[in-house]
Amino acid sequence: MRAMTVTIVGSQLGDEGKGGIVDLYGDDVDVVARYQGGDNAGHTVVHEGEEYKLSLVPSGAIRGKVGVLGNGCVVNPRTLFDEIDTLQERGLDPDVRIAERAHVILPFHRVLDGIEEELKSETDDEVGTTGRGIGPTYEDKAGRRGVRVGDLLDPDVLRERLEYVVPQKRAVVEDVYDLDVDELDDPDAFDVDAIFEEFREFGRRFEAEDMTVNAGAFLSATIDEGQNVMLEGAQGTIIDIDHGNYPYVTSSNPTAGGAATGTGLSPGVVGDGEVIGIVKAYLTRVGSGPLPTELGGVVGDTPGYDEQGEGENEELANYIREEGGEYGTVTGRPRRVGWLDLPMLRHSTRVSGFTGIAINHLDVLAGLDEVKVGHTYTLDGEELASMPATTEQWKRCEANFKSFDGWPEVDWADAADGGYDALPENAKGYVEYIESELDTPAYAIGVGPGRGETIVREQPF
């Protein structure tokens, strides 16, 4: 019998707590594979009282599982080896494999990312990227001028690729942006020889540590051997480049479809397994774009991250932000805060076909007199149960709220030990409303940051 796959998908705008759920179900997993994104993703995992913040290494590496960065990822070797070295210094021995088909983030990608975002900010069109070079790398991938991990293993191919692409990037800086490369903070980012020497050395380390794989073949063989594979998405559905609020999106597909294209496993293999949507009990985002259920604090459709809002809900937003520690794992930026958005979740459930959901941070809302949910939208006089297709339409949507009586603070560790029935009645009503509206059971309910502070109702493997 073939082993199952479990695919972990963010159902909102990222920051839902996907890493914690990967860790939660990690006992039954042999391999954890990231299928898209790069070091713009932030995972915080608490294991045996230790907190680990990762942006590229798959979360399962903390538990001693084999981690794979699939072909759908973009990989910055600087970040990768920094994280691996840091984990080793903390006494861990991460086993990380890299798809030879994965594309490499090169120094000029990060520089160009920053230049473009700065220019967009002058017209309030910035996306709110992390500045890690993710978008420009995916651009080069689609433009068939990218450098792949496999190229780092062959010095002749690597030099050929660099000699083709680097002059183009210098021309963009000088002729399009009218900047002098030599006056940039990192002029070596556009120097063929400097890039070649550094990245060929990364290739040697990949070879010496036997890190590179043909991801699809490697994962298929793993499954054929009866081992369990977890497929880990980064970011969330609403910043999926195809199914999110374009252009305020990432440059890849965090949805379940991305798990097939980003690993080389077939859609049938992914679809035969479980697909778990991760839901934060309220809503946050880092970056620009509409947010119909937004409360306040850091506000605006294209916010300045230091600009404080003055809405009537600012105090409540700041309370939730502080209670939930809502600051970007990668950037440290304060996250915008809103009530749970059901039209968003209905959209995400349809796109990825969730077989179950995991609801995190239920404890953060404890102590409030009233908890609200955006139940539907109104757009041009019409009630909508799901998100409209364009960001311009979504921006005009007004949320129609449903109110719930709040639930008290309790000893959440005791509640986790006691199981679902130990939750306050109003908290259970909130969970059951979400399950009913999405027609999807809650497999897990997070009431704290640690593995022991999650109520597990279903084991997906």
Coordinates of C-alpha atoms in Angstrom, one line a residue:
M1 CA 0.0 0.0 0.0
R2 CA 1.4 3.4 -0.9
A3 CA 2.1 5.8 1.9
M4 CA 0.0 8.9 2.2
T5 CA 1.0 12.5 1.5
V6 CA -0.2 15.3 3.6
T7 CA -0.1 18.8 2.0
I8 CA 0.0 21.8 4.3
V9 CA -1.6 25.0 2.8
G10 CA -1.9 28.5 4.2
S11 CA -5.6 29.5 3.8
Q12 CA -5.1 33.2 4.3
L13 CA -2.3 35.7 3.7
G14 CA 0.6 33.8 5.3
D15 CA 1.6 33.7 8.9
E16 CA -1.1 31.2 9.8
G17 CA 1.2 28.9 11.8
K18 CA 2.0 26.3 9.1
G19 CA 5.4 25.4 10.7
G20 CA 3.8 24.4 13.9
I21 CA 1.3 22.1 12.2
V22 CA 4.1 20.5 10.3
D23 CA 5.9 19.9 13.6
L24 CA 2.7 18.7 15.3
Y25 CA 2.2 15.8 12.8
G26 CA 5.9 15.3 12.4
D27 CA 6.1 12.0 14.3
D28 CA 4.5 10.1 11.4
V29 CA 6.5 11.9 8.7
D30 CA 9.7 10.6 7.1
V31 CA 10.3 13.5 4.6
V32 CA 9.1 17.1 4.6
A33 CA 9.2 18.9 1.2
R34 CA 8.8 22.6 0.6
Y35 CA 7.2 23.1 -2.8
Q36 CA 7.5 26.8 -3.5
G37 CA 8.8 30.2 -2.2
G38 CA 12.2 31.1 -0.9
D39 CA 13.7 32.7 2.2
N40 CA 10.8 35.2 2.2
A41 CA 8.9 32.5 4.2
G42 CA 8.9 32.6 7.9
H43 CA 8.4 29.5 10.1
T44 CA 8.6 29.6 13.8
V45 CA 8.7 26.1 15.5
V46 CA 8.8 25.5 19.2
H47 CA 10.4 22.1 20.0
E48 CA 11.4 20.8 23.4
G49 CA 11.1 24.3 24.8
E50 CA 13.4 25.7 22.2
E51 CA 12.2 28.3 19.6
Y52 CA 13.6 28.0 16.0
K53 CA 13.0 30.6 13.4
L54 CA 13.5 29.3 9.8
S55 CA 13.0 31.0 6.5
L56 CA 14.2 28.3 4.1
V57 CA 15.0 25.0 5.8
P58 CA 11.8 22.9 5.9
S59 CA 10.3 22.9 9.4
G60 CA 10.6 19.1 9.8
A61 CA 14.4 19.4 10.0
I62 CA 14.0 20.4 13.6
R63 CA 12.5 16.9 14.3
G64 CA 15.3 15.1 12.5
K65 CA 13.2 14.5 9.3
V66 CA 14.7 14.7 5.8
G67 CA 13.9 18.1 4.3
V68 CA 13.6 18.7 0.6
L69 CA 13.5 22.0 -1.2
G70 CA 11.5 21.2 -4.3
N71 CA 12.0 22.4 -7.9
G72 CA 9.3 25.0 -7.3
C73 CA 11.4 26.8 -4.7
V74 CA 13.9 29.5 -5.3
V75 CA 17.0 29.0 -3.2
N76 CA 19.5 31.5 -1.8
P77 CA 22.5 29.3 -0.8
R78 CA 23.8 32.1 1.5
T79 CA 20.6 31.8 3.6
L80 CA 20.4 28.0 3.3
F81 CA 23.9 27.4 4.7
D82 CA 23.6 30.1 7.3
E83 CA 20.5 28.3 8.7
I84 CA 22.0 24.9 8.4
D85 CA 25.2 26.1 10.2
T86 CA 23.1 27.8 12.9
L87 CA 21.1 24.6 13.5
Q88 CA 24.3 22.6 13.7
E89 CA 25.7 25.0 16.3
R90 CA 22.5 24.4 18.4
G91 CA 23.2 20.7 18.4
L92 CA 21.0 19.6 15.5
D93 CA 22.1 17.7 12.3
P94 CA 19.6 18.8 9.6
D95 CA 19.4 16.5 6.5
V96 CA 18.4 18.9 3.7
R97 CA 18.2 17.9 0.0
I98 CA 17.9 20.5 -2.8
A99 CA 16.2 19.9 -6.1
E100 CA 18.6 20.3 -9.0
R101 CA 15.8 22.0 -10.9
A102 CA 15.2 24.6 -8.2
H103 CA 16.3 28.1 -9.3
V104 CA 19.0 30.1 -7.5
I105 CA 18.6 33.5 -6.0
L106 CA 21.7 35.5 -7.1
P107 CA 22.9 38.7 -5.5
F108 CA 21.6 41.0 -8.3
H109 CA 18.1 39.6 -7.7
R110 CA 18.0 41.1 -4.2
V111 CA 19.4 44.4 -5.4
L112 CA 16.8 44.7 -8.2
D113 CA 14.0 43.7 -5.8
G114 CA 14.9 46.7 -3.6
I115 CA 15.3 49.1 -6.5
E116 CA 11.9 48.3 -8.0
E117 CA 10.1 48.3 -4.6
E118 CA 11.6 51.7 -3.8
L119 CA 10.5 53.1 -7.1
K120 CA 7.0 51.8 -6.7
S121 CA 6.8 53.3 -3.2
E122 CA 7.0 56.8 -4.8
T123 CA 3.6 56.2 -6.4
D124 CA 2.2 54.2 -3.5
D125 CA 2.3 51.0 -5.6
E126 CA 4.7 49.0 -3.5
V127 CA 3.7 45.4 -3.0
G128 CA 5.5 45.1 0.4
T129 CA 8.0 42.5 -0.6
T130 CA 10.6 41.2 1.8
G131 CA 13.4 42.4 -0.5
R132 CA 14.9 38.9 -0.7
G133 CA 15.0 38.8 -4.5
I134 CA 12.1 36.2 -4.8
G135 CA 10.1 38.0 -7.5
P136 CA 13.1 38.8 -9.8
T137 CA 14.3 35.2 -9.5
Y138 CA 10.9 33.8 -10.6
E139 CA 10.9 36.4 -13.4
D140 CA 14.2 35.0 -14.7
K141 CA 12.8 31.5 -14.3
A142 CA 9.8 32.4 -16.5
G143 CA 12.1 34.3 -18.9
R144 CA 14.3 31.2 -19.4
R145 CA 17.4 33.0 -18.2
G146 CA 17.6 31.6 -14.7
V147 CA 20.4 29.7 -13.0
R148 CA 19.4 26.4 -11.4
V149 CA 20.9 24.5 -8.5
G150 CA 22.2 21.9 -10.9
D151 CA 24.1 24.6 -12.8
L152 CA 26.2 25.2 -9.7
L153 CA 27.7 21.7 -10.0
D154 CA 29.1 22.4 -13.5
P155 CA 31.5 25.3 -13.7
D156 CA 31.3 25.6 -17.5
V157 CA 27.5 25.8 -17.4
L158 CA 27.5 28.2 -14.5
R159 CA 29.9 30.6 -16.1
E160 CA 27.9 30.4 -19.4
R161 CA 24.7 31.2 -17.6
L162 CA 26.2 34.1 -15.7
E163 CA 27.9 35.6 -18.8
Y164 CA 24.5 35.6 -20.5
V165 CA 22.3 37.1 -17.7
V166 CA 24.6 39.5 -15.7
P167 CA 25.2 42.0 -18.5
Q168 CA 21.4 42.2 -19.0
K169 CA 21.0 43.0 -15.3
R170 CA 23.7 45.7 -15.5
A171 CA 21.9 47.2 -18.4
V172 CA 18.6 47.3 -16.5
V173 CA 20.2 49.1 -13.6
E174 CA 22.0 51.6 -15.9
D175 CA 19.7 52.1 -18.8
V176 CA 16.2 51.6 -17.3
Y177 CA 16.7 52.8 -13.7
D178 CA 19.5 55.3 -14.7
L179 CA 21.7 54.2 -11.8
D180 CA 25.5 53.6 -11.6
V181 CA 26.2 50.0 -10.7
D182 CA 29.6 51.0 -9.2
E183 CA 27.8 53.3 -6.8
L184 CA 25.4 50.7 -5.5
D185 CA 25.9 49.2 -2.0
D186 CA 26.8 45.9 -3.5
P187 CA 28.5 46.5 -6.9
D188 CA 29.9 42.9 -6.8
A189 CA 26.2 41.7 -7.3
F190 CA 26.7 42.6 -11.0
D191 CA 30.3 41.1 -11.4
V192 CA 30.4 37.8 -13.2
D193 CA 33.7 36.7 -11.7
A194 CA 32.7 37.5 -8.1
I195 CA 29.3 35.7 -8.5
F196 CA 31.0 32.7 -10.2
E197 CA 33.6 32.2 -7.5
E198 CA 31.1 32.4 -4.6
F199 CA 28.4 30.3 -6.1
R200 CA 30.7 27.7 -7.6
E201 CA 31.9 27.2 -4.0
F202 CA 28.3 26.7 -2.9
G203 CA 28.1 24.0 -5.7
R204 CA 31.1 22.3 -4.3
R205 CA 29.5 22.1 -0.8
F206 CA 26.3 20.7 -2.3
E207 CA 28.4 18.0 -4.0
A208 CA 30.6 17.3 -0.9
E209 CA 27.5 16.9 1.3
D210 CA 25.5 15.0 -1.4
M211 CA 22.6 17.5 -1.0
T212 CA 21.2 17.7 -4.6
V213 CA 18.4 15.4 -5.9
N214 CA 16.0 15.0 -8.7
A215 CA 13.1 16.0 -6.5
G216 CA 10.2 14.2 -8.3
A217 CA 12.1 10.9 -8.6
F218 CA 13.4 11.2 -5.0
L219 CA 10.0 11.8 -3.5
S220 CA 8.3 9.1 -5.6
A221 CA 10.9 6.5 -4.6
T222 CA 10.3 7.6 -0.9
I223 CA 6.6 7.0 -1.2
D224 CA 7.1 3.7 -3.1
E225 CA 9.3 2.5 -0.1
G226 CA 6.3 3.1 2.1
Q227 CA 7.5 6.3 3.8
N228 CA 5.2 9.3 4.6
V229 CA 5.8 12.6 2.9
M230 CA 4.5 16.0 4.0
L231 CA 4.4 18.7 1.4
E232 CA 4.8 22.2 3.0
G233 CA 3.7 25.4 1.4
A234 CA 5.0 28.8 2.2
Q235 CA 2.9 32.0 2.4
G236 CA -0.9 31.6 1.9
T237 CA -3.6 31.2 -0.7
I238 CA -4.5 34.9 -0.9
I239 CA -1.0 35.8 -2.0
D240 CA -0.9 33.0 -4.6
I241 CA 0.1 34.5 -7.9
D242 CA -2.9 33.0 -9.7
H243 CA -5.5 32.8 -7.0
G244 CA -4.6 35.7 -4.7
N245 CA -5.1 39.4 -4.7
Y246 CA -2.9 40.3 -7.6
P247 CA -0.6 42.3 -7.7
Y248 CA -0.2 42.1 -3.9
V249 CA 1.0 38.6 -4.2
T250 CA 4.0 36.4 -4.0
S251 CA 5.6 35.0 -7.2
S252 CA 4.6 31.3 -6.8
N253 CA 1.7 29.0 -6.0
P254 CA 1.2 28.3 -2.3
T255 CA -2.1 26.5 -3.1
A256 CA -2.3 22.7 -3.3
G257 CA -1.8 22.7 -7.1
G258 CA 1.7 24.1 -6.4
A259 CA 2.5 21.0 -4.5
A260 CA 2.4 18.9 -7.7
T261 CA 4.3 21.3 -9.9
G262 CA 6.7 22.3 -7.2
T263 CA 7.8 18.7 -6.3
G264 CA 7.4 16.6 -9.5
L265 CA 4.8 14.4 -7.8
S266 CA 1.7 13.9 -9.9
P267 CA -1.6 15.7 -9.1
G268 CA -3.1 12.2 -8.4
V269 CA -0.5 11.5 -5.6
V270 CA -1.2 14.9 -4.0
G271 CA -5.0 14.6 -4.4
D272 CA -5.1 11.0 -3.0
G273 CA -3.6 12.4 0.3
E274 CA -4.8 14.8 2.8
V275 CA -4.8 18.6 2.2
I276 CA -4.9 20.6 5.4
G277 CA -5.7 24.3 5.3
I278 CA -4.1 26.3 8.1
V279 CA -6.4 28.9 9.6
K280 CA -5.5 31.6 12.0
A281 CA -8.5 32.4 14.3
Y282 CA -8.3 36.0 13.2
L283 CA -6.6 37.6 10.2
T284 CA -3.2 39.2 9.7
R285 CA -1.0 40.2 6.8
V286 CA 2.3 41.9 6.1
G287 CA 2.3 43.9 3.0
S288 CA -0.1 46.0 0.9
G289 CA -3.5 45.3 -0.5
P290 CA -7.1 45.3 0.6
L291 CA -8.3 43.8 3.8
P292 CA -12.1 44.1 4.2
T293 CA -12.2 43.0 7.9
E294 CA -9.2 45.1 9.0
L295 CA -9.4 46.5 12.4
G296 CA -6.8 49.3 12.5
G297 CA -3.3 49.9 13.9
V298 CA -1.1 49.7 10.8
V299 CA -3.7 50.7 8.2
G300 CA -4.4 51.6 4.6
D301 CA -4.6 49.8 1.3
T302 CA -0.9 50.6 0.8
P303 CA 0.3 51.1 4.3
G304 CA 3.5 52.7 5.5
Y305 CA 4.6 50.2 8.1
D306 CA 5.4 52.8 10.7
E307 CA 2.2 54.8 10.1
Q308 CA -0.2 54.2 13.0
G309 CA -3.9 54.2 12.3
E310 CA -6.5 56.3 14.1
G311 CA -9.6 54.1 13.6
E312 CA -11.9 53.3 16.5
N313 CA -10.6 49.7 16.5
E314 CA -6.9 50.6 16.8
E315 CA -6.7 49.7 20.4
L316 CA -8.3 46.3 19.8
A317 CA -6.0 45.7 16.8
N318 CA -2.9 46.6 18.9
Y319 CA -4.1 44.3 21.7
I320 CA -4.5 41.3 19.3
R321 CA -1.1 42.1 17.7
E322 CA 0.7 42.1 21.0
E323 CA -1.1 39.0 22.4
G324 CA -0.4 37.1 19.2
G325 CA 3.1 38.4 18.6
E326 CA 2.1 39.5 15.2
Y327 CA 5.3 40.7 13.8
G328 CA 6.8 39.2 10.6
T329 CA 9.2 36.3 11.2
V330 CA 11.4 37.3 8.3
T331 CA 11.1 41.1 8.4
G332 CA 10.0 42.0 12.0
R333 CA 7.3 44.3 10.4
P334 CA 4.1 44.7 12.4
R335 CA 1.3 42.7 10.8
R336 CA -2.0 44.3 9.9
V337 CA -4.8 42.8 11.9
G338 CA -8.4 42.0 11.1
W339 CA -11.3 39.7 12.1
L340 CA -11.6 36.3 10.5
D341 CA -12.7 36.5 6.9
L342 CA -15.1 33.7 5.8
P343 CA -15.3 34.7 2.1
M344 CA -11.6 34.4 2.0
L345 CA -11.7 30.9 3.6
R346 CA -14.4 29.7 1.3
H347 CA -12.3 30.7 -1.7
S348 CA -9.2 29.0 -0.2
T349 CA -11.2 25.8 0.6
R350 CA -12.5 25.6 -3.0
V351 CA -9.1 26.3 -4.6
S352 CA -7.1 23.6 -2.7
G353 CA -9.8 21.1 -1.7
F354 CA -9.1 21.0 2.0
T355 CA -9.9 17.7 3.6
G356 CA -9.3 19.2 7.0
I357 CA -8.4 22.5 8.6
A358 CA -6.2 23.4 11.6
I359 CA -7.3 26.5 13.5
N360 CA -4.5 28.3 15.3
H361 CA -4.2 31.1 17.9
L362 CA -7.7 30.5 19.3
D363 CA -6.3 31.5 22.7
V364 CA -5.3 35.0 21.5
L365 CA -8.9 36.0 21.2
A366 CA -9.7 35.0 24.8
G367 CA -10.9 37.7 27.2
L368 CA -12.7 39.7 24.5
D369 CA -16.3 40.6 25.2
E370 CA -17.2 40.1 21.5
V371 CA -15.5 38.3 18.6
K372 CA -16.5 39.2 15.1
V373 CA -16.3 37.3 11.8
G374 CA -16.6 38.7 8.3
H375 CA -19.5 36.3 7.2
T376 CA -20.1 37.7 3.7
Y377 CA -19.3 40.7 1.6
T378 CA -21.4 43.3 -0.1
L379 CA -20.2 44.5 -3.5
D380 CA -22.2 47.0 -5.5
G381 CA -25.4 46.0 -3.6
E382 CA -24.9 42.3 -4.1
E383 CA -24.1 39.9 -1.2
L384 CA -21.1 37.6 -1.9
A385 CA -20.2 34.4 -0.1
S386 CA -16.7 34.2 -1.6
M387 CA -14.0 36.6 -2.9
P388 CA -14.4 38.3 -6.2
A389 CA -11.9 37.7 -9.0
T390 CA -10.1 41.0 -9.1
T391 CA -8.3 43.0 -6.4
E392 CA -10.1 46.2 -7.5
Q393 CA -13.4 44.5 -6.8
W394 CA -12.2 43.1 -3.5
K395 CA -11.1 46.6 -2.5
R396 CA -14.7 47.8 -2.9
C397 CA -16.2 44.9 -0.8
E398 CA -17.7 45.7 2.6
A399 CA -17.6 43.0 5.1
N400 CA -20.9 41.9 6.7
F401 CA -20.1 40.8 10.2
K402 CA -21.4 38.0 12.4
S403 CA -20.9 38.5 16.2
F404 CA -20.0 35.8 18.7
D405 CA -19.9 36.1 22.5
G406 CA -16.3 36.0 23.7
W407 CA -14.7 33.3 25.8
P408 CA -12.7 33.6 29.0
E409 CA -9.0 33.1 29.6
V410 CA -8.3 29.6 30.9
D411 CA -5.3 27.5 31.6
W412 CA -4.6 26.7 27.9
A413 CA -2.2 23.9 28.7
D414 CA -4.9 22.2 30.8
A415 CA -7.4 22.8 28.0
A416 CA -5.0 21.2 25.5
D417 CA -4.5 18.2 27.8
G418 CA -8.3 17.9 28.3
G419 CA -9.1 17.9 24.6
Y420 CA -11.8 19.6 22.7
D421 CA -14.4 19.2 25.4
A422 CA -12.2 21.3 27.7
L423 CA -12.5 24.4 25.6
P424 CA -14.9 27.1 26.7
E425 CA -18.3 26.7 25.2
N426 CA -18.2 29.9 23.2
A427 CA -14.8 28.9 21.8
K428 CA -16.3 25.6 20.7
G429 CA -19.2 27.4 19.0
Y430 CA -16.7 29.6 17.1
V431 CA -14.8 26.5 15.9
E432 CA -18.0 24.7 14.9
Y433 CA -19.2 27.8 12.9
I434 CA -16.0 27.7 10.9
E435 CA -16.3 23.9 10.3
S436 CA -19.9 24.3 9.2
E437 CA -19.4 27.2 6.8
L438 CA -16.4 25.4 5.2
D439 CA -18.0 22.0 5.4
T440 CA -14.6 20.8 6.6
P441 CA -13.6 19.3 9.9
A442 CA -11.0 20.9 12.2
Y443 CA -8.3 18.3 12.6
A444 CA -6.4 20.4 15.1
I445 CA -6.9 23.5 17.3
G446 CA -4.0 25.5 18.5
V447 CA -4.3 27.2 21.9
G448 CA -0.6 28.1 22.4
P449 CA 2.8 28.1 20.6
G450 CA 4.1 24.7 21.6
R451 CA 3.3 21.2 20.3
G452 CA 1.7 20.3 23.6
E453 CA -0.7 23.3 23.3
T454 CA -2.6 22.0 20.4
I455 CA -5.7 19.9 20.5
V456 CA -5.4 17.0 18.0
R457 CA -8.7 15.7 16.8
E458 CA -7.5 13.8 13.7
Q459 CA -4.2 12.2 12.7
P460 CA -4.0 12.6 8.9
F461 CA -1.5 9.7 8.4

